[in-house]
Amino acid sequence: MASLADLKSNFSQLIASPSISALEVEQDMSNQGVIDLLQTWFSELGFECKAQAVKDSRSKHNLVASFGSGKGGLLLAGHTDTVPFDEGRWSQDPFTLTEKDNRWYGLGTCDMKGFFALVLEALKDMPLAQFKRPLHILASADEETTMNGAKAFAQQKSIAPDYAIIGEPTSLKPVYMHKGHLTQGIRVIGKSGHSSDPAKGVNAIEIMHLVMGQLLKLKQHLADNYREEAFSVPYPTMNFGHVHGGDAANRICGCCDLHIDIRPLPGLELEILEQMVMNYLKPINDQYPGCINVAPLYPGSEPFADSRENSWSKLVAELSANAPEVVNYATEAPYISKLGCQTLVLGPGSIEQAHQPDEYLDTQYLNKTVELLKQLIYHACIK
């Protein structure tokens, strides 16, 4: 059983150390406080800890804590950052752990700083001297924005575990596959002028009408040619989420913007998808040279797929008493899996609480998670 007082203290310290990630400079924070806490705690347990600055970030760091060396073993991974909070919509201070109605409230309790406290608790009673294979803990930066922490870690290939668990909130159900996410801004630049003489201008809205027609053809192509029945929506989706153009009825529109969202299936890489968009827009680009600009709105996330039939999926399903499943949200799994390990997403709490005011972790998950982590570590590192 978890030591509730110690566990609550560690949760409290993690929640009290703000580590918000945002694309906007004024909201973005360093994760140094969380990294320092984790480095202290895991070092005290005898882990070798290495903190590394993450390239293309604002003073962010990854931390890798390892017990044992060599190949194989287990990687337990999580991110140290949170999303911004909606000021005025929280019932209590988001940076103070608040216990109420068998729930622990606080920004990051569920998504997902609390996971590290539960890993630490699981390790306190484990016979580390009996480890035959290494255990690694990754605490990454900027998952909520660019995923640059996980991307940088995967590129280094500094470890080679057999198995990985990413502790995102899945209600302790193993997730072996999810879609990716690509957002793009498409801007059409025309030439404004008086509406009484259309020939003297180039109407950006009219060109955007052609753009949208081509994108709808791509949308149908994706639905017709890519399919994975495991998903509730078994094909890639495309959404037109925002469109704006023009400023007055009597002016030829000189600029029009469209924002789109595409959710690719595993097997459809973002780079290929981006090229598909450009290929479908090529006829319009040829007709109106230089009028169309396409750019990402923010960094995309690759789709992810492992196997529900491999040894790790079957073991985790047995130990968690939950069948492997698929989800529609994105995680660091596609980057972690590049290490060559069998990878699953599994952690305490529900995704329904993530990114919400009054985020909480139901206390029913505390002991369940600690005991499950002990079993996973035992099978991967000791048995």
PDB file of N, CA, C and O in Angstrom, residues 9 12 19 44 94 116 144 161 178 186 236 239-240 266 280 284 308-309 313 343-344 367 375:
ATOM      1  N   SER A   9       2.521  14.520  -0.072  1.00  0.00           N
ATOM      2  CA  SER A   9       3.560  15.552   0.004  1.00  0.00           C
ATOM      3  C   SER A   9       4.252  15.738  -1.343  1.00  0.00           C
ATOM      4  O   SER A   9       4.480  16.862  -1.793  1.00  0.00           O
ATOM      5  N   SER A  12       1.949  17.349  -3.804  1.00  0.00           N
ATOM      6  CA  SER A  12       1.806  18.766  -3.467  1.00  0.00           C
ATOM      7  C   SER A  12       2.984  19.580  -3.993  1.00  0.00           C
ATOM      8  O   SER A  12       2.802  20.678  -4.541  1.00  0.00           O
ATOM      9  N   SER A  19       4.707  24.762 -14.253  1.00  0.00           N
ATOM     10  CA  SER A  19       5.512  24.356 -15.414  1.00  0.00           C
ATOM     11  C   SER A  19       4.652  24.404 -16.670  1.00  0.00           C
ATOM     12  O   SER A  19       4.592  23.452 -17.441  1.00  0.00           O
ATOM     13  N   GLU A  44      18.147  10.204  -4.546  1.00  0.00           N
ATOM     14  CA  GLU A  44      18.118   9.645  -3.195  1.00  0.00           C
ATOM     15  C   GLU A  44      17.812   8.147  -3.204  1.00  0.00           C
ATOM     16  O   GLU A  44      18.214   7.424  -2.278  1.00  0.00           O
ATOM     17  N   PRO A  94      -5.012  26.449  -8.541  1.00  0.00           N
ATOM     18  CA  PRO A  94      -4.539  25.314  -9.334  1.00  0.00           C
ATOM     19  C   PRO A  94      -3.165  24.803  -8.932  1.00  0.00           C
ATOM     20  O   PRO A  94      -2.781  23.687  -9.291  1.00  0.00           O
ATOM     21  N   PHE A 116       4.704  10.876 -11.771  1.00  0.00           N
ATOM     22  CA  PHE A 116       6.064  10.701 -11.257  1.00  0.00           C
ATOM     23  C   PHE A 116       6.060  10.392  -9.761  1.00  0.00           C
ATOM     24  O   PHE A 116       6.878   9.599  -9.282  1.00  0.00           O
ATOM     25  N   GLU A 144       3.023  19.495 -24.251  1.00  0.00           N
ATOM     26  CA  GLU A 144       1.752  20.151 -24.532  1.00  0.00           C
ATOM     27  C   GLU A 144       1.819  21.121 -25.709  1.00  0.00           C
ATOM     28  O   GLU A 144       0.789  21.620 -26.157  1.00  0.00           O
ATOM     29  N   PRO A 161      15.585   0.389 -24.211  1.00  0.00           N
ATOM     30  CA  PRO A 161      14.738  -0.491 -23.403  1.00  0.00           C
ATOM     31  C   PRO A 161      13.967  -1.487 -24.267  1.00  0.00           C
ATOM     32  O   PRO A 161      13.770  -1.269 -25.467  1.00  0.00           O
ATOM     33  N   HIS A 178      -2.920   5.415 -31.646  1.00  0.00           N
ATOM     34  CA  HIS A 178      -3.713   6.643 -31.703  1.00  0.00           C
ATOM     35  C   HIS A 178      -3.443   7.384 -32.997  1.00  0.00           C
ATOM     36  O   HIS A 178      -2.445   7.143 -33.692  1.00  0.00           O
ATOM     37  N   ILE A 186      -3.982  28.268 -44.218  1.00  0.00           N
ATOM     38  CA  ILE A 186      -3.871  28.511 -45.657  1.00  0.00           C
ATOM     39  C   ILE A 186      -4.311  29.943 -45.917  1.00  0.00           C
ATOM     40  O   ILE A 186      -5.439  30.333 -45.596  1.00  0.00           O
ATOM     41  N   PRO A 236      -9.003   8.914 -41.782  1.00  0.00           N
ATOM     42  CA  PRO A 236      -8.490  10.243 -41.441  1.00  0.00           C
ATOM     43  C   PRO A 236      -9.590  11.293 -41.617  1.00  0.00           C
ATOM     44  O   PRO A 236     -10.391  11.211 -42.555  1.00  0.00           O
ATOM     45  N   ASN A 239     -11.083  18.839 -40.972  1.00  0.00           N
ATOM     46  CA  ASN A 239     -12.064  19.809 -40.503  1.00  0.00           C
ATOM     47  C   ASN A 239     -11.667  21.210 -40.942  1.00  0.00           C
ATOM     48  O   ASN A 239     -10.515  21.616 -40.795  1.00  0.00           O
ATOM     49  N   PHE A 240     -12.620  21.946 -41.515  1.00  0.00           N
ATOM     50  CA  PHE A 240     -12.440  23.374 -41.775  1.00  0.00           C
ATOM     51  C   PHE A 240     -12.889  24.100 -40.509  1.00  0.00           C
ATOM     52  O   PHE A 240     -14.079  24.193 -40.226  1.00  0.00           O
ATOM     53  N   PRO A 266      -2.310   5.883 -38.285  1.00  0.00           N
ATOM     54  CA  PRO A 266      -0.958   5.326 -38.337  1.00  0.00           C
ATOM     55  C   PRO A 266      -0.637   4.845 -39.757  1.00  0.00           C
ATOM     56  O   PRO A 266      -1.494   4.291 -40.455  1.00  0.00           O
ATOM     57  N   TYR A 280      -2.602  18.724 -54.020  1.00  0.00           N
ATOM     58  CA  TYR A 280      -3.990  19.021 -54.366  1.00  0.00           C
ATOM     59  C   TYR A 280      -4.205  20.501 -54.660  1.00  0.00           C
ATOM     60  O   TYR A 280      -5.120  20.863 -55.419  1.00  0.00           O
ATOM     61  N   ILE A 284      -4.318  25.205 -58.534  1.00  0.00           N
ATOM     62  CA  ILE A 284      -4.682  26.592 -58.219  1.00  0.00           C
ATOM     63  C   ILE A 284      -3.432  27.455 -58.140  1.00  0.00           C
ATOM     64  O   ILE A 284      -3.416  28.603 -58.600  1.00  0.00           O
ATOM     65  N   ARG A 308      -1.414  -4.934 -30.447  1.00  0.00           N
ATOM     66  CA  ARG A 308      -2.136  -5.445 -29.276  1.00  0.00           C
ATOM     67  C   ARG A 308      -1.814  -6.917 -29.038  1.00  0.00           C
ATOM     68  O   ARG A 308      -2.219  -7.491 -28.027  1.00  0.00           O
ATOM     69  N   GLU A 309      -1.078  -7.538 -29.972  1.00  0.00           N
ATOM     70  CA  GLU A 309      -0.790  -8.973 -29.885  1.00  0.00           C
ATOM     71  C   GLU A 309       0.615  -9.284 -29.415  1.00  0.00           C
ATOM     72  O   GLU A 309       0.970 -10.454 -29.260  1.00  0.00           O
ATOM     73  N   SER A 313       1.987  -6.030 -24.714  1.00  0.00           N
ATOM     74  CA  SER A 313       0.558  -5.695 -24.696  1.00  0.00           C
ATOM     75  C   SER A 313      -0.249  -6.762 -23.967  1.00  0.00           C
ATOM     76  O   SER A 313      -1.145  -6.456 -23.174  1.00  0.00           O
ATOM     77  N   THR A 343       5.791  -0.309 -26.978  1.00  0.00           N
ATOM     78  CA  THR A 343       5.355   0.902 -26.296  1.00  0.00           C
ATOM     79  C   THR A 343       3.845   0.915 -26.093  1.00  0.00           C
ATOM     80  O   THR A 343       3.088   0.611 -27.015  1.00  0.00           O
ATOM     81  N   LEU A 344       3.444   1.283 -24.889  1.00  0.00           N
ATOM     82  CA  LEU A 344       2.031   1.458 -24.562  1.00  0.00           C
ATOM     83  C   LEU A 344       1.846   2.771 -23.798  1.00  0.00           C
ATOM     84  O   LEU A 344       2.767   3.228 -23.111  1.00  0.00           O
ATOM     85  N   ASN A 367      -3.515   3.682  -5.055  1.00  0.00           N
ATOM     86  CA  ASN A 367      -2.972   2.355  -4.746  1.00  0.00           C
ATOM     87  C   ASN A 367      -2.962   1.445  -5.970  1.00  0.00           C
ATOM     88  O   ASN A 367      -2.028   0.664  -6.160  1.00  0.00           O
ATOM     89  N   GLN A 375       4.266  -4.297 -10.412  1.00  0.00           N
ATOM     90  CA  GLN A 375       4.199  -5.536 -11.199  1.00  0.00           C
ATOM     91  C   GLN A 375       4.894  -5.361 -12.554  1.00  0.00           C
ATOM     92  O   GLN A 375       5.623  -6.261 -13.007  1.00  0.00           O
TER      93      GLN A 375
END
